CSV table of C-alpha atoms and ligand atoms in Angstrom, one decimal:
chain,number,residue,atom,x,y,z
A,1,UNK,CA,4.0,-7.7,23.8
A,2,UNK,CA,1.8,-5.2,25.3
A,3,UNK,CA,1.4,-4.7,29.1
A,4,UNK,CA,-2.4,-5.2,29.2
A,5,UNK,CA,-4.6,-4.3,32.3
A,6,UNK,CA,-5.4,-6.2,35.1
A,7,UNK,CA,-6.4,-5.5,38.9
A,8,UNK,CA,-3.8,-3.4,39.7
A,9,UNK,CA,-4.4,-1.5,36.5
A,10,UNK,CA,-7.8,-0.9,36.7
A,11,UNK,CA,-7.1,0.6,40.8
A,12,UNK,CA,-4.5,3.1,39.8
A,13,UNK,CA,-7.5,4.5,37.1
A,14,UNK,CA,-10.0,5.4,39.8
A,15,UNK,CA,-7.7,6.4,42.6
A,16,UNK,CA,-5.9,8.6,39.1
A,17,UNK,CA,-9.6,10.2,38.1
A,18,UNK,CA,-10.7,9.6,41.8
A,19,UNK,CA,-7.5,12.6,42.7
A,20,UNK,CA,-7.7,14.4,39.0
A,21,UNK,CA,-10.0,17.6,38.8
A,22,UNK,CA,-9.5,18.4,35.3
A,23,UNK,CA,-9.6,15.8,33.3
A,24,UNK,CA,-8.6,15.9,28.6
A,25,UNK,CA,-9.8,12.8,26.6
A,26,UNK,CA,-8.1,12.7,24.1
A,27,UNK,CA,-8.9,10.0,20.3
A,28,UNK,CA,-7.1,9.5,18.0
A,29,UNK,CA,-6.8,11.4,14.2
A,30,UNK,CA,-9.3,10.8,11.7
A,31,UNK,CA,-11.9,9.4,15.2
A,32,UNK,CA,-14.2,7.2,14.0
A,33,UNK,CA,-17.2,6.5,16.3
A,34,UNK,CA,-15.8,4.1,19.0
A,35,UNK,CA,-12.6,6.9,19.1
A,36,UNK,CA,-15.2,9.7,19.7
A,37,UNK,CA,-17.7,7.9,21.6
A,38,UNK,CA,-16.2,7.1,23.7
A,39,UNK,CA,-14.3,9.8,24.8
A,40,UNK,CA,-17.2,11.7,24.2
A,41,UNK,CA,-19.1,8.9,26.8
A,42,UNK,CA,-16.7,8.4,29.5
A,43,UNK,CA,-16.2,12.5,29.4
A,44,UNK,CA,-20.2,13.4,30.6
A,45,UNK,CA,-19.4,10.2,32.9
A,46,UNK,CA,-16.7,12.2,34.8
A,47,UNK,CA,-18.2,15.2,34.3
A,48,UNK,CA,-21.6,13.4,35.8
A,49,UNK,CA,-18.5,13.5,39.1
A,50,UNK,CA,-18.3,17.2,39.1
A,51,UNK,CA,-14.7,16.7,36.9
A,52,UNK,CA,-13.6,19.8,34.6
A,53,UNK,CA,-13.6,18.3,31.5
A,54,UNK,CA,-11.8,18.8,27.7
A,55,UNK,CA,-12.2,16.8,25.0
A,56,UNK,CA,-10.2,16.6,21.5
A,57,UNK,CA,-8.1,15.2,18.4
A,58,UNK,CA,-4.7,16.4,17.8
A,59,UNK,CA,-5.9,17.7,14.2
A,60,UNK,CA,-5.1,21.8,13.7
A,61,UNK,CA,-8.6,23.4,13.8
A,62,UNK,CA,-10.1,20.1,15.2
A,63,UNK,CA,-13.7,20.6,14.8
A,64,UNK,CA,-16.8,17.9,15.2
A,65,UNK,CA,-16.8,16.0,12.2
A,66,UNK,CA,-20.5,16.1,10.3
A,67,UNK,CA,-21.2,12.3,10.3
A,68,UNK,CA,-20.8,12.5,14.1
A,69,UNK,CA,-22.1,16.2,15.0
A,70,UNK,CA,-25.8,13.7,16.6
A,71,UNK,CA,-23.2,11.4,19.2
A,72,UNK,CA,-23.8,13.0,22.6
A,73,UNK,CA,-21.0,14.9,24.2
A,74,UNK,CA,-20.4,16.7,21.5
A,75,UNK,CA,-20.3,20.3,24.1
A,76,UNK,CA,-17.2,18.8,25.0
A,77,UNK,CA,-15.5,19.3,22.1
A,78,UNK,CA,-12.3,21.5,21.9
A,79,UNK,CA,-10.1,22.6,18.7
A,80,UNK,CA,-6.6,21.8,20.1
A,81,UNK,CA,-5.2,25.0,20.0
A,82,UNK,CA,-7.9,25.9,22.6
A,83,UNK,CA,-7.3,23.7,25.9
A,84,UNK,CA,-6.9,24.5,29.2
A,85,UNK,CA,-4.4,22.5,31.2
A,86,UNK,CA,-5.5,20.0,32.4
A,87,UNK,CA,-4.2,17.7,35.5
A,88,UNK,CA,-5.5,14.2,34.4
A,89,UNK,CA,-5.2,12.8,30.1
A,90,UNK,CA,-6.7,9.7,29.1
A,91,UNK,CA,-6.1,8.6,24.8
A,92,UNK,CA,-9.0,6.6,23.7
A,93,UNK,CA,-9.5,3.6,21.2
A,94,UNK,CA,-5.2,5.3,20.0
A,95,UNK,CA,-3.0,2.2,19.3
A,96,UNK,CA,0.1,4.2,19.6
A,97,UNK,CA,1.1,7.9,19.9
A,98,UNK,CA,1.7,8.5,16.2
A,99,UNK,CA,-2.0,8.5,16.0
A,100,UNK,CA,-2.2,11.3,19.1
A,101,UNK,CA,-1.1,13.7,16.1
A,102,UNK,CA,0.2,17.2,17.9
A,103,UNK,CA,-1.9,16.1,20.4
A,104,UNK,CA,1.0,13.8,22.2
A,105,UNK,CA,3.2,16.6,23.6
A,106,UNK,CA,-0.1,17.2,25.7
A,107,UNK,CA,0.2,13.4,27.2
A,108,UNK,CA,3.7,13.5,26.6
A,109,UNK,CA,3.9,16.3,29.5
A,110,UNK,CA,0.5,14.9,31.9
A,111,UNK,CA,1.9,13.5,34.2
A,112,UNK,CA,-0.4,10.7,35.3
A,113,UNK,CA,-2.0,9.6,31.5
A,114,UNK,CA,-4.3,6.7,31.1
A,115,UNK,CA,-4.2,4.8,27.9
A,116,UNK,CA,-7.5,2.7,26.9
A,117,UNK,CA,-7.0,0.8,23.8
A,118,UNK,CA,-8.1,-2.6,22.5
A,119,UNK,CA,-6.5,-2.5,19.8
A,120,UNK,CA,-3.5,-5.9,20.2
A,121,UNK,CA,-0.5,-3.0,18.2
A,122,UNK,CA,-1.3,-0.9,21.0
A,123,UNK,CA,2.2,0.0,21.7
A,124,UNK,CA,2.2,1.1,25.5
A,125,UNK,CA,2.4,4.9,25.9
A,126,UNK,CA,1.1,6.4,28.7
A,127,UNK,CA,1.0,5.6,32.6
A,128,UNK,CA,-1.1,3.4,33.3
A,129,UNK,CA,-2.9,1.0,30.6
A,130,UNK,CA,-6.1,-0.6,30.6
A,131,UNK,CA,-6.0,-2.5,27.3
A,132,UNK,CA,-7.9,-5.6,26.5
A,133,UNK,CA,-7.4,-6.8,23.1
A,134,UNK,CA,-9.6,-9.4,23.7
A,135,UNK,CA,-12.3,-6.3,23.5
A,136,UNK,CA,-14.9,-5.7,20.5
A,137,UNK,CA,-15.0,-2.0,21.2
A,138,UNK,CA,-12.8,0.7,23.5
A,139,UNK,CA,-16.5,1.8,24.1
A,140,UNK,CA,-16.3,-2.2,26.1
A,141,UNK,CA,-13.7,-0.7,28.7
A,142,UNK,CA,-14.6,2.8,29.2
A,143,UNK,CA,-18.4,0.8,30.4
A,144,UNK,CA,-16.3,-1.1,32.7
A,145,UNK,CA,-13.8,1.3,33.5
A,146,UNK,CA,-18.0,3.6,34.5
A,147,UNK,CA,-19.4,0.8,36.5
A,148,UNK,CA,-15.8,0.8,38.2
A,149,UNK,CA,-16.3,4.2,39.1
A,150,UNK,CA,-20.0,3.8,40.7
A,151,UNK,CA,-21.4,6.1,38.3
A,152,UNK,CA,-24.9,5.8,36.7
A,153,UNK,CA,-25.2,5.5,32.7
A,154,UNK,CA,-27.5,8.0,31.8
A,155,UNK,CA,-28.8,8.0,28.7
A,156,UNK,CA,-26.5,10.3,26.5
A,157,UNK,CA,-23.6,8.2,28.3
A,158,UNK,CA,-25.4,5.3,26.6
A,159,UNK,CA,-25.8,6.2,23.4
A,160,UNK,CA,-22.0,7.6,22.6
A,161,UNK,CA,-20.5,3.7,24.6
A,162,UNK,CA,-23.0,2.4,21.3
A,163,UNK,CA,-22.4,4.2,18.8
A,164,UNK,CA,-18.8,3.1,19.7
A,165,UNK,CA,-19.7,-0.3,20.5
A,166,UNK,CA,-21.9,-1.2,17.5
A,167,UNK,CA,-19.5,0.5,14.7
A,168,UNK,CA,-16.4,-1.7,15.6
A,169,UNK,CA,-18.6,-4.9,15.3
A,170,UNK,CA,-20.2,-3.8,12.5
A,171,UNK,CA,-23.6,-3.6,13.7
A,172,UNK,CA,-22.6,-6.3,16.0
A,173,UNK,CA,-21.4,-8.9,12.5
A,174,UNK,CA,-18.3,-9.2,12.8
A,175,UNK,CA,-16.1,-12.0,14.9
A,176,UNK,CA,-15.3,-9.5,17.9
A,177,UNK,CA,-19.0,-9.3,18.8
A,178,UNK,CA,-19.2,-12.2,22.3
A,179,UNK,CA,-22.2,-12.5,24.1
A,180,UNK,CA,-21.2,-10.1,26.0
A,181,UNK,CA,-20.8,-7.8,23.5
A,182,UNK,CA,-24.9,-8.4,23.6
A,183,UNK,CA,-25.1,-8.3,27.1
A,184,UNK,CA,-23.2,-4.8,27.1
A,185,UNK,CA,-25.9,-3.3,24.3
A,186,UNK,CA,-29.1,-4.5,25.7
A,187,UNK,CA,-28.0,-3.3,28.8
A,188,UNK,CA,-27.5,0.1,26.8
A,189,UNK,CA,-30.9,-0.2,25.5
A,190,UNK,CA,-32.4,0.1,28.4
A,191,UNK,CA,-31.6,2.7,29.5
A,192,UNK,CA,-33.9,4.5,27.1
A,193,UNK,CA,-31.1,5.0,23.9
A,194,UNK,CA,-32.6,4.6,20.1
A,195,UNK,CA,-30.7,2.9,18.6
A,196,UNK,CA,-32.4,2.7,15.5
A,197,UNK,CA,-31.9,5.9,14.9
A,198,UNK,CA,-28.0,5.5,15.6
A,199,UNK,CA,-27.4,3.2,13.7
A,200,UNK,CA,-29.1,4.8,10.6
A,201,UNK,CA,-26.7,8.2,11.7
A,202,UNK,CA,-23.6,5.4,12.1
A,203,UNK,CA,-24.6,3.4,8.8
A,204,UNK,CA,-27.4,3.9,6.4
A,205,UNK,CA,-27.2,8.2,6.3
A,206,UNK,CA,-24.7,9.3,3.2
A,207,UNK,CA,-25.5,11.8,0.5
A,208,UNK,CA,-25.8,11.6,-2.7
A,209,UNK,CA,-22.5,12.6,-3.9
A,210,UNK,CA,-20.7,9.8,-1.0
A,211,UNK,CA,-23.8,7.8,-3.2
A,212,UNK,CA,-21.8,8.2,-6.7
A,213,UNK,CA,-18.5,8.5,-5.8
A,214,UNK,CA,-19.4,4.6,-3.9
A,215,UNK,CA,-20.7,3.3,-7.0
A,216,UNK,CA,-17.9,5.2,-9.1
A,217,UNK,CA,-14.6,3.5,-6.8
A,218,UNK,CA,-17.1,0.1,-6.3
A,219,UNK,CA,-17.1,0.1,-10.4
A,220,UNK,CA,-13.4,0.5,-10.4
A,221,UNK,CA,-12.1,-2.6,-8.7
A,222,UNK,CA,-9.6,-4.6,-9.2
A,223,UNK,CA,-9.4,-8.1,-8.5
A,224,UNK,CA,-7.0,-9.4,-8.7
A,225,UNK,CA,-8.2,-13.3,-8.2
A,226,UNK,CA,-3.3,-15.0,-7.1
A,227,UNK,CA,-2.8,-12.1,-4.3
A,228,UNK,CA,-2.6,-13.5,-1.3
A,229,UNK,CA,-1.2,-15.9,-1.8
A,230,UNK,CA,-4.4,-17.5,-4.1
A,231,UNK,CA,-6.5,-16.3,-1.3
A,232,UNK,CA,-7.8,-13.4,-3.5
A,233,UNK,CA,-7.4,-9.2,-3.5
A,234,UNK,CA,-9.8,-6.3,-4.5
A,235,UNK,CA,-9.4,-2.9,-4.2
A,236,UNK,CA,-9.5,0.4,-5.4
A,237,UNK,CA,-8.3,3.7,-4.7
A,238,UNK,CA,-10.2,7.8,-5.1
A,239,UNK,CA,-7.9,10.2,-5.5
A,240,UNK,CA,-9.0,14.0,-4.2
A,241,UNK,CA,-10.5,13.8,-7.9
A,242,UNK,CA,-12.2,11.5,-7.4
A,243,UNK,CA,-14.4,12.9,-5.0
A,244,UNK,CA,-15.5,16.1,-6.0
A,245,UNK,CA,-16.9,18.7,-2.7
A,246,UNK,CA,-16.2,15.1,-0.6
A,247,UNK,CA,-14.0,15.9,2.8
A,248,UNK,CA,-11.4,12.1,2.9
A,249,UNK,CA,-14.1,10.2,5.9
A,250,UNK,CA,-16.5,10.4,3.0
A,251,UNK,CA,-14.2,7.7,1.0
A,252,UNK,CA,-14.2,5.5,5.0
A,253,UNK,CA,-17.5,3.5,3.6
A,254,UNK,CA,-15.9,2.5,-0.1
A,255,UNK,CA,-14.0,-0.2,2.1
A,256,UNK,CA,-17.4,-1.4,3.4
A,257,UNK,CA,-18.6,-2.4,0.1
A,258,UNK,CA,-15.8,-4.1,-1.1
A,259,UNK,CA,-15.5,-6.2,1.7
A,260,UNK,CA,-18.1,-8.0,-0.1
A,261,UNK,CA,-16.7,-9.1,-3.1
A,262,UNK,CA,-17.3,-13.2,-3.0
A,263,UNK,CA,-13.5,-14.5,-4.9
A,264,UNK,CA,-10.9,-12.4,-2.3
A,265,UNK,CA,-10.4,-13.3,1.2
A,266,UNK,CA,-9.4,-9.2,1.1
A,267,UNK,CA,-10.8,-5.6,-0.5
A,268,UNK,CA,-8.2,-2.6,0.2
A,269,UNK,CA,-9.2,1.2,-0.6
A,270,UNK,CA,-6.3,3.3,-1.3
A,271,UNK,CA,-7.9,6.8,-0.3
A,272,UNK,CA,-5.2,10.2,-1.0
A,273,UNK,CA,-5.9,12.4,1.5
A,274,UNK,CA,-5.7,16.0,1.5
A,275,UNK,CA,-1.7,16.3,1.1
A,276,UNK,CA,-2.0,13.8,-1.3
A,277,UNK,CA,-0.5,10.7,0.4
A,278,UNK,CA,-2.0,7.9,-0.1
A,279,UNK,CA,-4.3,5.6,3.2
A,280,UNK,CA,-4.4,2.2,2.7
A,281,UNK,CA,-7.9,0.8,4.3
A,282,UNK,CA,-8.1,-3.4,4.6
A,283,UNK,CA,-10.5,-6.1,4.7
A,284,UNK,CA,-10.0,-10.0,5.2
A,285,UNK,CA,-12.1,-12.0,6.2
A,286,UNK,CA,-11.3,-15.7,7.6
A,287,UNK,CA,-7.5,-16.1,7.6
A,288,UNK,CA,-5.4,-13.6,6.3
A,289,UNK,CA,-4.6,-11.2,8.9
A,290,UNK,CA,-3.8,-7.7,7.7
A,291,UNK,CA,-3.0,-5.8,10.8
A,292,UNK,CA,0.1,-7.9,10.7
A,293,UNK,CA,0.5,-6.4,7.1
A,294,UNK,CA,-0.7,-3.1,8.5
A,295,UNK,CA,1.5,-3.1,11.6
A,296,UNK,CA,4.9,-3.9,9.2
A,297,UNK,CA,4.0,-1.6,7.2
A,298,UNK,CA,3.9,1.5,10.1
A,299,UNK,CA,0.4,1.5,10.5
A,300,UNK,CA,-2.2,-0.9,13.5
A,301,UNK,CA,-5.7,-2.2,13.3
A,302,UNK,CA,-6.7,-5.5,14.4
A,303,UNK,CA,-6.4,-9.1,12.4
A,304,UNK,CA,-9.3,-8.9,10.1
A,305,UNK,CA,-10.1,-5.0,9.7
A,306,UNK,CA,-6.1,-2.2,9.8
A,307,UNK,CA,-5.0,0.2,8.3
A,308,UNK,CA,-1.7,2.2,7.4
A,309,UNK,CA,-0.2,5.3,4.8
A,310,UNK,CA,2.2,5.0,2.0
A,311,UNK,CA,5.0,6.9,1.5
A,312,UNK,CA,4.8,6.4,-2.4
A,313,UNK,CA,2.9,6.7,-5.2
A,314,UNK,CA,-0.4,5.0,-6.1
A,315,UNK,CA,0.9,3.0,-8.3
A,316,UNK,CA,4.3,2.0,-6.2
A,317,UNK,CA,1.2,1.5,-2.9
A,318,UNK,CA,-0.3,-1.2,-4.8
A,319,UNK,CA,2.4,-3.1,-5.5
A,320,UNK,CA,4.0,-2.8,-2.1
A,321,UNK,CA,0.4,-4.1,-1.2
A,322,UNK,CA,0.6,-6.9,-3.5
A,323,UNK,CA,4.0,-8.1,-2.1
A,324,UNK,CA,3.5,-7.9,1.6
A,325,UNK,CA,0.2,-9.8,1.6
A,326,UNK,CA,1.7,-13.3,-0.6
A,327,UNK,CA,4.1,-12.9,2.5
A,328,UNK,CA,1.7,-12.2,4.9
A,329,UNK,CA,-0.8,-14.5,3.7
A,330,UNK,CA,2.2,-17.1,4.1
A,331,UNK,CA,3.3,-17.4,7.4
B,401,MN,MN1,-12.0,1.1,17.9
């Protein structure tokens, strides 16, 4: 089991930050608002301590995705080819070092690195671990770290952290939402952030082409009532040709429509990446552990939300998914 955070780990993290003068924050590849919002929120807080701060994602030529360009602190973002040396590296929401992408050697070369994460599948890379699988979002752990550093929560820091929190809880709908999560959200709202605007930009803002692509993806969906040991699977796929003019990120939200299907415990979206291989997003409702399934197939995630990359073609990916799902649902 991965080592989860304890009081000594918190002390080590606070000391490592105090002793550093330059910090690099890493979000996982194809970052979501929890990964990037956590990195930017913490980055802004560390900058207020007088640290030199850089934020990146280990993708060649990485620049801020348009869908997350409203996050506060994006001025801290650099492409990975453009970084200055630092004395501390901090990963945010990264469950395995593979998810660091091209930034993996940077973290490995750092004398001190802090991994901040909330995935139960966290693999244990880095020298200091702030990992809490009970946290609804990495953003929740970031806020605790900023508190332990005794730094003020500005409106910008709050906006970045709130974006992570509301994304990973599906607007405070998912099982991971606790009274602590809601108290955290209340505290962030008290800084004066425009939560309605953030929610609209995060959840309810799509170009028409993306909505049409999603509608077509849903219309192609197949329901397999006998899959997942009779609990039901609904799935669809989106090839490169089926998303003309749209990037990979535009397909991320198809799963949010498909997971509503009453007749299926599990929803899956198979997405063809720009390089041609297939990525699978999974959601379950109450009983099937899709995090375990994704782990077995080389991916990761949470009990009710996970993903993995496939190395075979579409047809084989579907067959493999159905087999694995039956195995996971049986125990
Ligand atoms: Mn997260």
